[in-house]
PDB file of N, CA and C in Angstrom:
ATOM      1  N   UNK C   1      94.247 212.752  48.057  1.00 89.00           N
ATOM      2  CA  UNK C   1      94.452 211.344  48.383  1.00 89.00           C
ATOM      3  C   UNK C   1      93.702 210.449  47.388  1.00 89.00           C
ATOM      4  N   UNK C   2      92.486 210.914  47.041  1.00 89.00           N
ATOM      5  CA  UNK C   2      91.704 210.152  46.080  1.00 89.00           C
ATOM      6  C   UNK C   2      92.417 210.127  44.728  1.00 89.00           C
ATOM      7  N   UNK C   3      92.989 211.232  44.332  1.00 92.00           N
ATOM      8  CA  UNK C   3      93.717 211.312  43.065  1.00 92.00           C
ATOM      9  C   UNK C   3      94.924 210.374  43.097  1.00 92.00           C
ATOM     10  N   UNK C   4      95.591 210.342  44.228  1.00 91.00           N
ATOM     11  CA  UNK C   4      96.746 209.463  44.388  1.00 91.00           C
ATOM     12  C   UNK C   4      96.322 207.999  44.306  1.00 91.00           C
ATOM     13  N   UNK C   5      95.193 207.693  44.904  1.00 92.00           N
ATOM     14  CA  UNK C   5      94.662 206.332  44.867  1.00 92.00           C
ATOM     15  C   UNK C   5      94.317 205.946  43.416  1.00 92.00           C
ATOM     16  N   UNK C   6      93.704 206.853  42.688  1.00 94.00           N
ATOM     17  CA  UNK C   6      93.359 206.600  41.282  1.00 94.00           C
ATOM     18  C   UNK C   6      94.639 206.381  40.480  1.00 94.00           C
ATOM     19  N   UNK C   7      95.631 207.219  40.747  1.00 94.00           N
ATOM     20  CA  UNK C   7      96.912 207.101  40.052  1.00 94.00           C
ATOM     21  C   UNK C   7      97.563 205.748  40.354  1.00 94.00           C
ATOM     22  N   UNK C   8      97.498 205.326  41.597  1.00 94.00           N
ATOM     23  CA  UNK C   8      98.074 204.020  41.986  1.00 94.00           C
ATOM     24  C   UNK C   8      97.320 202.873  41.316  1.00 94.00           C
ATOM     25  N   UNK C   9      95.994 202.990  41.272  1.00 95.00           N
ATOM     26  CA  UNK C   9      95.193 201.950  40.615  1.00 95.00           C
ATOM     27  C   UNK C   9      95.543 201.868  39.126  1.00 95.00           C
ATOM     28  N   UNK C  10      95.681 203.030  38.504  1.00 95.00           N
ATOM     29  CA  UNK C  10      96.046 203.046  37.092  1.00 95.00           C
ATOM     30  C   UNK C  10      97.434 202.425  36.881  1.00 95.00           C
ATOM     31  N   UNK C  11      98.360 202.733  37.781  1.00 95.00           N
ATOM     32  CA  UNK C  11      99.711 202.157  37.698  1.00 95.00           C
ATOM     33  C   UNK C  11      99.648 200.641  37.895  1.00 95.00           C
ATOM     34  N   UNK C  12      98.815 200.217  38.840  1.00 96.00           N
ATOM     35  CA  UNK C  12      98.641 198.783  39.095  1.00 96.00           C
ATOM     36  C   UNK C  12      98.062 198.084  37.856  1.00 96.00           C
ATOM     37  N   UNK C  13      97.050 198.711  37.243  1.00 97.00           N
ATOM     38  CA  UNK C  13      96.451 198.145  36.027  1.00 97.00           C
ATOM     39  C   UNK C  13      97.492 198.094  34.909  1.00 97.00           C
ATOM     40  N   UNK C  14      98.258 199.166  34.783  1.00 96.00           N
ATOM     41  CA  UNK C  14      99.309 199.220  33.768  1.00 96.00           C
ATOM     42  C   UNK C  14     100.347 198.123  34.002  1.00 96.00           C
ATOM     43  N   UNK C  15     100.767 197.960  35.255  1.00 97.00           N
ATOM     44  CA  UNK C  15     101.746 196.917  35.595  1.00 97.00           C
ATOM     45  C   UNK C  15     101.181 195.517  35.333  1.00 97.00           C
ATOM     46  N   UNK C  16      99.905 195.323  35.647  1.00 97.00           N
ATOM     47  CA  UNK C  16      99.263 194.036  35.419  1.00 97.00           C
ATOM     48  C   UNK C  16      99.214 193.741  33.912  1.00 97.00           C
ATOM     49  N   UNK C  17      98.837 194.747  33.120  1.00 97.00           N
ATOM     50  CA  UNK C  17      98.795 194.574  31.659  1.00 97.00           C
ATOM     51  C   UNK C  17     100.193 194.262  31.115  1.00 97.00           C
ATOM     52  N   UNK C  18     101.189 195.000  31.609  1.00 97.00           N
ATOM     53  CA  UNK C  18     102.564 194.749  31.181  1.00 97.00           C
ATOM     54  C   UNK C  18     102.993 193.335  31.561  1.00 97.00           C
ATOM     55  N   UNK C  19     102.646 192.910  32.765  1.00 97.00           N
ATOM     56  CA  UNK C  19     102.990 191.559  33.226  1.00 97.00           C
ATOM     57  C   UNK C  19     102.322 190.506  32.343  1.00 97.00           C
ATOM     58  N   UNK C  20     101.053 190.729  31.972  1.00 98.00           N
ATOM     59  CA  UNK C  20     100.350 189.790  31.100  1.00 98.00           C
ATOM     60  C   UNK C  20     100.999 189.748  29.713  1.00 98.00           C
ATOM     61  N   UNK C  21     101.360 190.938  29.206  1.00 98.00           N
ATOM     62  CA  UNK C  21     102.046 190.995  27.897  1.00 98.00           C
ATOM     63  C   UNK C  21     103.361 190.224  27.947  1.00 98.00           C
ATOM     64  N   UNK C  22     104.125 190.448  29.019  1.00 98.00           N
ATOM     65  CA  UNK C  22     105.412 189.751  29.151  1.00 98.00           C
ATOM     66  C   UNK C  22     105.210 188.245  29.273  1.00 98.00           C
ATOM     67  N   UNK C  23     104.194 187.834  30.022  1.00 98.00           N
ATOM     68  CA  UNK C  23     103.900 186.407  30.174  1.00 98.00           C
ATOM     69  C   UNK C  23     103.534 185.802  28.818  1.00 98.00           C
ATOM     70  N   UNK C  24     102.734 186.529  28.054  1.00 98.00           N
ATOM     71  CA  UNK C  24     102.334 186.039  26.720  1.00 98.00           C
ATOM     72  C   UNK C  24     103.562 185.925  25.809  1.00 98.00           C
ATOM     73  N   UNK C  25     104.418 186.945  25.821  1.00 98.00           N
ATOM     74  CA  UNK C  25     105.643 186.894  25.005  1.00 98.00           C
ATOM     75  C   UNK C  25     106.538 185.741  25.438  1.00 98.00           C
ATOM     76  N   UNK C  26     106.631 185.511  26.746  1.00 98.00           N
ATOM     77  CA  UNK C  26     107.428 184.394  27.269  1.00 98.00           C
ATOM     78  C   UNK C  26     106.882 183.071  26.739  1.00 98.00           C
ATOM     79  N   UNK C  27     105.560 182.907  26.771  1.00 98.00           N
ATOM     80  CA  UNK C  27     104.947 181.672  26.279  1.00 98.00           C
ATOM     81  C   UNK C  27     105.210 181.485  24.784  1.00 98.00           C
ATOM     82  N   UNK C  28     105.114 182.580  24.017  1.00 98.00           N
ATOM     83  CA  UNK C  28     105.397 182.496  22.582  1.00 98.00           C
ATOM     84  C   UNK C  28     106.848 182.100  22.332  1.00 98.00           C
ATOM     85  N   UNK C  29     107.761 182.703  23.086  1.00 98.00           N
ATOM     86  CA  UNK C  29     109.176 182.365  22.939  1.00 98.00           C
ATOM     87  C   UNK C  29     109.439 180.909  23.317  1.00 98.00           C
ATOM     88  N   UNK C  30     108.796 180.432  24.369  1.00 98.00           N
ATOM     89  CA  UNK C  30     108.963 179.033  24.782  1.00 98.00           C
ATOM     90  C   UNK C  30     108.441 178.089  23.703  1.00 98.00           C
ATOM     91  N   UNK C  31     107.286 178.435  23.103  1.00 98.00           N
ATOM     92  CA  UNK C  31     106.739 177.597  22.029  1.00 98.00           C
ATOM     93  C   UNK C  31     107.694 177.598  20.841  1.00 98.00           C
ATOM     94  N   UNK C  32     108.225 178.758  20.492  1.00 98.00           N
ATOM     95  CA  UNK C  32     109.170 178.862  19.380  1.00 98.00           C
ATOM     96  C   UNK C  32     110.431 178.044  19.658  1.00 98.00           C
ATOM     97  N   UNK C  33     110.914 178.140  20.872  1.00 98.00           N
ATOM     98  CA  UNK C  33     112.112 177.396  21.257  1.00 98.00           C
ATOM     99  C   UNK C  33     111.862 175.889  21.193  1.00 98.00           C
ATOM    100  N   UNK C  34     110.709 175.442  21.699  1.00 98.00           N
ATOM    101  CA  UNK C  34     110.372 174.014  21.616  1.00 98.00           C
ATOM    102  C   UNK C  34     110.299 173.546  20.163  1.00 98.00           C
ATOM    103  N   UNK C  35     109.718 174.390  19.303  1.00 98.00           N
ATOM    104  CA  UNK C  35     109.621 174.046  17.882  1.00 98.00           C
ATOM    105  C   UNK C  35     111.014 173.956  17.249  1.00 98.00           C
ATOM    106  N   UNK C  36     111.891 174.897  17.589  1.00 98.00           N
ATOM    107  CA  UNK C  36     113.258 174.864  17.066  1.00 98.00           C
ATOM    108  C   UNK C  36     113.994 173.611  17.540  1.00 98.00           C
ATOM    109  N   UNK C  37     113.814 173.279  18.817  1.00 98.00           N
ATOM    110  CA  UNK C  37     114.470 172.078  19.362  1.00 98.00           C
ATOM    111  C   UNK C  37     113.967 170.834  18.628  1.00 98.00           C
ATOM    112  N   UNK C  38     112.660 170.770  18.399  1.00 98.00           N
ATOM    113  CA  UNK C  38     112.090 169.621  17.680  1.00 98.00           C
ATOM    114  C   UNK C  38     112.616 169.562  16.245  1.00 98.00           C
ATOM    115  N   UNK C  39     112.681 170.728  15.583  1.00 98.00           N
ATOM    116  CA  UNK C  39     113.208 170.765  14.208  1.00 98.00           C
ATOM    117  C   UNK C  39     114.663 170.305  14.172  1.00 98.00           C
ATOM    118  N   UNK C  40     115.456 170.769  15.135  1.00 98.00           N
ATOM    119  CA  UNK C  40     116.862 170.362  15.171  1.00 98.00           C
ATOM    120  C   UNK C  40     116.986 168.864  15.431  1.00 98.00           C
ATOM    121  N   UNK C  41     116.123 168.343  16.304  1.00 98.00           N
ATOM    122  CA  UNK C  41     116.157 166.901  16.581  1.00 98.00           C
ATOM    123  C   UNK C  41     115.816 166.111  15.309  1.00 98.00           C
ATOM    124  N   UNK C  42     114.826 166.600  14.548  1.00 98.00           N
ATOM    125  CA  UNK C  42     114.456 165.923  13.301  1.00 98.00           C
ATOM    126  C   UNK C  42     115.586 166.012  12.275  1.00 98.00           C
ATOM    127  N   UNK C  43     116.209 167.188  12.186  1.00 98.00           N
ATOM    128  CA  UNK C  43     117.340 167.343  11.266  1.00 98.00           C
ATOM    129  C   UNK C  43     118.483 166.413  11.666  1.00 98.00           C
ATOM    130  N   UNK C  44     118.704 166.290  12.970  1.00 98.00           N
ATOM    131  CA  UNK C  44     119.771 165.408  13.457  1.00 98.00           C
ATOM    132  C   UNK C  44     119.491 163.961  13.047  1.00 98.00           C
ATOM    133  N   UNK C  45     118.226 163.544  13.173  1.00 98.00           N
ATOM    134  CA  UNK C  45     117.866 162.179  12.778  1.00 98.00           C
ATOM    135  C   UNK C  45     118.133 161.950  11.293  1.00 98.00           C
ATOM    136  N   UNK C  46     117.763 162.935  10.470  1.00 98.00           N
ATOM    137  CA  UNK C  46     117.979 162.820   9.024  1.00 98.00           C
ATOM    138  C   UNK C  46     119.475 162.729   8.731  1.00 98.00           C
ATOM    139  N   UNK C  47     120.267 163.591   9.382  1.00 98.00           N
ATOM    140  CA  UNK C  47     121.715 163.582   9.157  1.00 98.00           C
ATOM    141  C   UNK C  47     122.343 162.273   9.637  1.00 98.00           C
ATOM    142  N   UNK C  48     121.863 161.751  10.763  1.00 98.00           N
ATOM    143  CA  UNK C  48     122.386 160.474  11.260  1.00 98.00           C
ATOM    144  C   UNK C  48     122.067 159.348  10.280  1.00 98.00           C
ATOM    145  N   UNK C  49     120.849 159.369   9.711  1.00 98.00           N
ATOM    146  CA  UNK C  49     120.483 158.340   8.732  1.00 98.00           C
ATOM    147  C   UNK C  49     121.357 158.477   7.483  1.00 98.00           C
ATOM    148  N   UNK C  50     121.577 159.711   7.035  1.00 98.00           N
ATOM    149  CA  UNK C  50     122.455 159.938   5.881  1.00 98.00           C
ATOM    150  C   UNK C  50     123.857 159.410   6.165  1.00 98.00           C
ATOM    151  N   UNK C  51     124.345 159.663   7.367  1.00 98.00           N
ATOM    152  CA  UNK C  51     125.677 159.194   7.748  1.00 98.00           C
ATOM    153  C   UNK C  51     125.733 157.666   7.719  1.00 98.00           C
ATOM    154  N   UNK C  52     124.702 157.025   8.261  1.00 98.00           N
ATOM    155  CA  UNK C  52     124.669 155.559   8.236  1.00 98.00           C
ATOM    156  C   UNK C  52     124.651 155.038   6.799  1.00 98.00           C
ATOM    157  N   UNK C  53     123.878 155.703   5.932  1.00 98.00           N
ATOM    158  CA  UNK C  53     123.834 155.297   4.521  1.00 98.00           C
ATOM    159  C   UNK C  53     125.206 155.433   3.876  1.00 98.00           C
ATOM    160  N   UNK C  54     125.883 156.547   4.153  1.00 98.00           N
ATOM    161  CA  UNK C  54     127.223 156.775   3.585  1.00 98.00           C
ATOM    162  C   UNK C  54     128.209 155.727   4.112  1.00 98.00           C
ATOM    163  N   UNK C  55     128.136 155.415   5.409  1.00 98.00           N
ATOM    164  CA  UNK C  55     129.031 154.401   5.979  1.00 98.00           C
ATOM    165  C   UNK C  55     128.771 153.037   5.339  1.00 98.00           C
ATOM    166  N   UNK C  56     127.481 152.728   5.113  1.00 98.00           N
ATOM    167  CA  UNK C  56     127.130 151.453   4.467  1.00 98.00           C
ATOM    168  C   UNK C  56     127.687 151.420   3.037  1.00 98.00           C
ATOM    169  N   UNK C  57     127.554 152.547   2.326  1.00 98.00           N
ATOM    170  CA  UNK C  57     128.078 152.614   0.961  1.00 98.00           C
ATOM    171  C   UNK C  57     129.599 152.454   0.945  1.00 98.00           C
ATOM    172  N   UNK C  58     130.267 153.064   1.913  1.00 98.00           N
ATOM    173  CA  UNK C  58     131.734 152.934   1.999  1.00 98.00           C
ATOM    174  C   UNK C  58     132.105 151.474   2.243  1.00 98.00           C
ATOM    175  N   UNK C  59     131.395 150.809   3.163  1.00 98.00           N
ATOM    176  CA  UNK C  59     131.671 149.389   3.435  1.00 98.00           C
ATOM    177  C   UNK C  59     131.438 148.535   2.200  1.00 98.00           C
ATOM    178  N   UNK C  60     130.349 148.815   1.481  1.00 98.00           N
ATOM    179  CA  UNK C  60     130.070 148.056   0.257  1.00 98.00           C
ATOM    180  C   UNK C  60     131.183 148.273  -0.766  1.00 98.00           C
ATOM    181  N   UNK C  61     131.625 149.525  -0.899  1.00 98.00           N
ATOM    182  CA  UNK C  61     132.698 149.833  -1.847  1.00 98.00           C
ATOM    183  C   UNK C  61     133.983 149.114  -1.455  1.00 98.00           C
ATOM    184  N   UNK C  62     134.315 149.134  -0.146  1.00 98.00           N
ATOM    185  CA  UNK C  62     135.531 148.458   0.318  1.00 98.00           C
ATOM    186  C   UNK C  62     135.443 146.958   0.062  1.00 98.00           C
ATOM    187  N   UNK C  63     134.257 146.378   0.281  1.00 98.00           N
ATOM    188  CA  UNK C  63     134.073 144.946   0.012  1.00 98.00           C
ATOM    189  C   UNK C  63     134.252 144.649  -1.475  1.00 98.00           C
ATOM    190  N   UNK C  64     133.651 145.486  -2.326  1.00 98.00           N
ATOM    191  CA  UNK C  64     133.792 145.290  -3.772  1.00 98.00           C
ATOM    192  C   UNK C  64     135.251 145.445  -4.199  1.00 98.00           C
ATOM    193  N   UNK C  65     135.927 146.405  -3.615  1.00 98.00           N
ATOM    194  CA  UNK C  65     137.345 146.631  -3.934  1.00 98.00           C
ATOM    195  C   UNK C  65     138.175 145.391  -3.548  1.00 98.00           C
ATOM    196  N   UNK C  66     137.879 144.837  -2.364  1.00 98.00           N
ATOM    197  CA  UNK C  66     138.583 143.632  -1.909  1.00 98.00           C
ATOM    198  C   UNK C  66     138.278 142.458  -2.847  1.00 98.00           C
ATOM    199  N   UNK C  67     136.999 142.306  -3.217  1.00 98.00           N
ATOM    200  CA  UNK C  67     136.621 141.218  -4.118  1.00 98.00           C
ATOM    201  C   UNK C  67     137.314 141.361  -5.471  1.00 98.00           C
ATOM    202  N   UNK C  68     137.410 142.587  -5.961  1.00 98.00           N
ATOM    203  CA  UNK C  68     138.081 142.827  -7.239  1.00 98.00           C
ATOM    204  C   UNK C  68     139.563 142.460  -7.139  1.00 98.00           C
ATOM    205  N   UNK C  69     140.202 142.841  -6.037  1.00 98.00           N
ATOM    206  CA  UNK C  69     141.618 142.500  -5.855  1.00 98.00           C
ATOM    207  C   UNK C  69     141.795 140.986  -5.814  1.00 98.00           C
ATOM    208  N   UNK C  70     140.905 140.291  -5.113  1.00 98.00           N
ATOM    209  CA  UNK C  70     140.984 138.830  -5.049  1.00 98.00           C
ATOM    210  C   UNK C  70     140.771 138.221  -6.441  1.00 98.00           C
ATOM    211  N   UNK C  71     139.802 138.752  -7.183  1.00 98.00           N
ATOM    212  CA  UNK C  71     139.526 138.265  -8.535  1.00 98.00           C
ATOM    213  C   UNK C  71     140.768 138.425  -9.417  1.00 98.00           C
ATOM    214  N   UNK C  72     141.407 139.583  -9.309  1.00 98.00           N
ATOM    215  CA  UNK C  72     142.606 139.823 -10.121  1.00 98.00           C
ATOM    216  C   UNK C  72     143.728 138.859  -9.755  1.00 98.00           C
ATOM    217  N   UNK C  73     143.886 138.545  -8.452  1.00 98.00           N
ATOM    218  CA  UNK C  73     144.914 137.578  -8.042  1.00 98.00           C
ATOM    219  C   UNK C  73     144.601 136.200  -8.609  1.00 98.00           C
ATOM    220  N   UNK C  74     143.327 135.813  -8.536  1.00 98.00           N
ATOM    221  CA  UNK C  74     142.930 134.496  -9.049  1.00 98.00           C
ATOM    222  C   UNK C  74     143.165 134.429 -10.558  1.00 98.00           C
ATOM    223  N   UNK C  75     142.796 135.507 -11.268  1.00 98.00           N
ATOM    224  CA  UNK C  75     143.019 135.534 -12.719  1.00 98.00           C
ATOM    225  C   UNK C  75     144.510 135.427 -13.041  1.00 98.00           C
ATOM    226  N   UNK C  76     145.341 136.102 -12.262  1.00 98.00           N
ATOM    227  CA  UNK C  76     146.791 136.030 -12.492  1.00 98.00           C
ATOM    228  C   UNK C  76     147.295 134.602 -12.272  1.00 98.00           C
ATOM    229  N   UNK C  77     146.821 133.945 -11.196  1.00 98.00           N
ATOM    230  CA  UNK C  77     147.220 132.554 -10.945  1.00 98.00           C
ATOM    231  C   UNK C  77     146.774 131.652 -12.096  1.00 98.00           C
ATOM    232  N   UNK C  78     145.539 131.874 -12.558  1.00 98.00           N
ATOM    233  CA  UNK C  78     145.036 131.042 -13.661  1.00 98.00           C
ATOM    234  C   UNK C  78     145.855 131.272 -14.935  1.00 98.00           C
ATOM    235  N   UNK C  79     146.214 132.515 -15.219  1.00 98.00           N
ATOM    236  CA  UNK C  79     147.050 132.790 -16.399  1.00 98.00           C
ATOM    237  C   UNK C  79     148.393 132.069 -16.271  1.00 98.00           C
ATOM    238  N   UNK C  80     148.983 132.102 -15.076  1.00 98.00           N
ATOM    239  CA  UNK C  80     150.257 131.407 -14.855  1.00 98.00           C
ATOM    240  C   UNK C  80     150.099 129.903 -15.066  1.00 98.00           C
ATOM    241  N   UNK C  81     149.004 129.344 -14.538  1.00 98.00           N
ATOM    242  CA  UNK C  81     148.765 127.904 -14.696  1.00 98.00           C
ATOM    243  C   UNK C  81     148.562 127.543 -16.167  1.00 98.00           C
ATOM    244  N   UNK C  82     147.798 128.380 -16.901  1.00 98.00           N
ATOM    245  CA  UNK C  82     147.572 128.127 -18.321  1.00 98.00           C
ATOM    246  C   UNK C  82     148.900 128.183 -19.066  1.00 98.00           C
ATOM    247  N   UNK C  83     149.740 129.156 -18.731  1.00 98.00           N
ATOM    248  CA  UNK C  83     151.053 129.264 -19.386  1.00 98.00           C
ATOM    249  C   UNK C  83     151.889 128.007 -19.100  1.00 98.00           C
ATOM    250  N   UNK C  84     151.880 127.566 -17.831  1.00 98.00           N
ATOM    251  CA  UNK C  84     152.635 126.350 -17.481  1.00 98.00           C
ATOM    252  C   UNK C  84     152.098 125.142 -18.258  1.00 98.00           C
ATOM    253  N   UNK C  85     150.775 125.022 -18.315  1.00 98.00           N
ATOM    254  CA  UNK C  85     150.177 123.899 -19.035  1.00 98.00           C
ATOM    255  C   UNK C  85     150.502 123.971 -20.528  1.00 98.00           C
ATOM    256  N   UNK C  86     150.485 125.164 -21.094  1.00 98.00           N
ATOM    257  CA  UNK C  86     150.855 125.327 -22.508  1.00 98.00           C
ATOM    258  C   UNK C  86     152.320 124.955 -22.727  1.00 98.00           C
ATOM    259  N   UNK C  87     153.179 125.386 -21.787  1.00 98.00           N
ATOM    260  CA  UNK C  87     154.598 125.028 -21.895  1.00 98.00           C
ATOM    261  C   UNK C  87     154.770 123.512 -21.832  1.00 98.00           C
ATOM    262  N   UNK C  88     154.042 122.859 -20.889  1.00 98.00           N
ATOM    263  CA  UNK C  88     154.119 121.405 -20.771  1.00 98.00           C
ATOM    264  C   UNK C  88     153.606 120.738 -22.051  1.00 98.00           C
ATOM    265  N   UNK C  89     152.525 121.273 -22.603  1.00 98.00           N
ATOM    266  CA  UNK C  89     151.961 120.717 -23.825  1.00 98.00           C
ATOM    267  C   UNK C  89     152.959 120.846 -24.976  1.00 98.00           C
ATOM    268  N   UNK C  90     153.567 122.008 -25.105  1.00 98.00           N
ATOM    269  CA  UNK C  90     154.560 122.223 -26.175  1.00 98.00           C
ATOM    270  C   UNK C  90     155.739 121.251 -26.000  1.00 98.00           C
ATOM    271  N   UNK C  91     156.173 121.097 -24.749  1.00 97.00           N
ATOM    272  CA  UNK C  91     157.296 120.198 -24.487  1.00 97.00           C
ATOM    273  C   UNK C  91     156.912 118.760 -24.825  1.00 97.00           C
ATOM    274  N   UNK C  92     155.696 118.376 -24.415  1.00 97.00           N
ATOM    275  CA  UNK C  92     155.226 117.014 -24.689  1.00 97.00           C
ATOM    276  C   UNK C  92     155.090 116.798 -26.194  1.00 97.00           C
ATOM    277  N   UNK C  93     154.548 117.797 -26.892  1.00 97.00           N
ATOM    278  CA  UNK C  93     154.419 117.677 -28.358  1.00 97.00           C
ATOM    279  C   UNK C  93     155.795 117.578 -29.005  1.00 97.00           C
ATOM    280  N   UNK C  94     156.749 118.331 -28.488  1.00 96.00           N
ATOM    281  CA  UNK C  94     158.116 118.287 -29.033  1.00 96.00           C
ATOM    282  C   UNK C  94     158.719 116.896 -28.814  1.00 96.00           C
ATOM    283  N   UNK C  95     158.544 116.361 -27.578  1.00 96.00           N
ATOM    284  CA  UNK C  95     159.065 115.035 -27.270  1.00 96.00           C
ATOM    285  C   UNK C  95     158.410 113.980 -28.169  1.00 96.00           C
ATOM    286  N   UNK C  96     157.085 114.132 -28.368  1.00 96.00           N
ATOM    287  CA  UNK C  96     156.366 113.194 -29.213  1.00 96.00           C
ATOM    288  C   UNK C  96     156.873 113.250 -30.643  1.00 96.00           C
ATOM    289  N   UNK C  97     157.111 114.463 -31.138  1.00 95.00           N
ATOM    290  CA  UNK C  97     157.631 114.631 -32.501  1.00 95.00           C
ATOM    291  C   UNK C  97     159.007 113.998 -32.607  1.00 95.00           C
ATOM    292  N   UNK C  98     159.832 114.129 -31.568  1.00 95.00           N
ATOM    293  CA  UNK C  98     161.168 113.548 -31.575  1.00 95.00           C
ATOM    294  C   UNK C  98     161.089 112.014 -31.595  1.00 95.00           C
ATOM    295  N   UNK C  99     160.138 111.473 -30.828  1.00 94.00           N
ATOM    296  CA  UNK C  99     159.997 110.012 -30.777  1.00 94.00           C
ATOM    297  C   UNK C  99     159.478 109.468 -32.114  1.00 94.00           C
ATOM    298  N   UNK C 100     158.625 110.248 -32.776  1.00 94.00           N
ATOM    299  CA  UNK C 100     158.043 109.778 -34.039  1.00 94.00           C
ATOM    300  C   UNK C 100     159.038 109.821 -35.188  1.00 94.00           C
ATOM    301  N   UNK C 101     160.052 110.642 -35.072  1.00 84.00           N
ATOM    302  CA  UNK C 101     160.975 110.757 -36.208  1.00 84.00           C
ATOM    303  C   UNK C 101     162.148 109.822 -36.128  1.00 84.00           C
TER     304      UNK C 101
END
């Protein structure tokens, strides 16, 4: 009976040690998991900021593209007006030459 009691005590000590080891491993895994979650959250923040920067750059590019298109339309109108004014000037000069002769 004494031998059985010693054997049970040894088994109890072994189980307690195993339980402590498992508890320690659980705590290590929880710490690792928390660290991974924090790292992923930080990576997500960086990626979100990058995305916002890219969206801002796209908006700036679209605005510049629109401004360029407007500039080209204005330049075309001005070229047309200059051509009309040159035509009027040529016509006026022709009329003046006709009147002088």
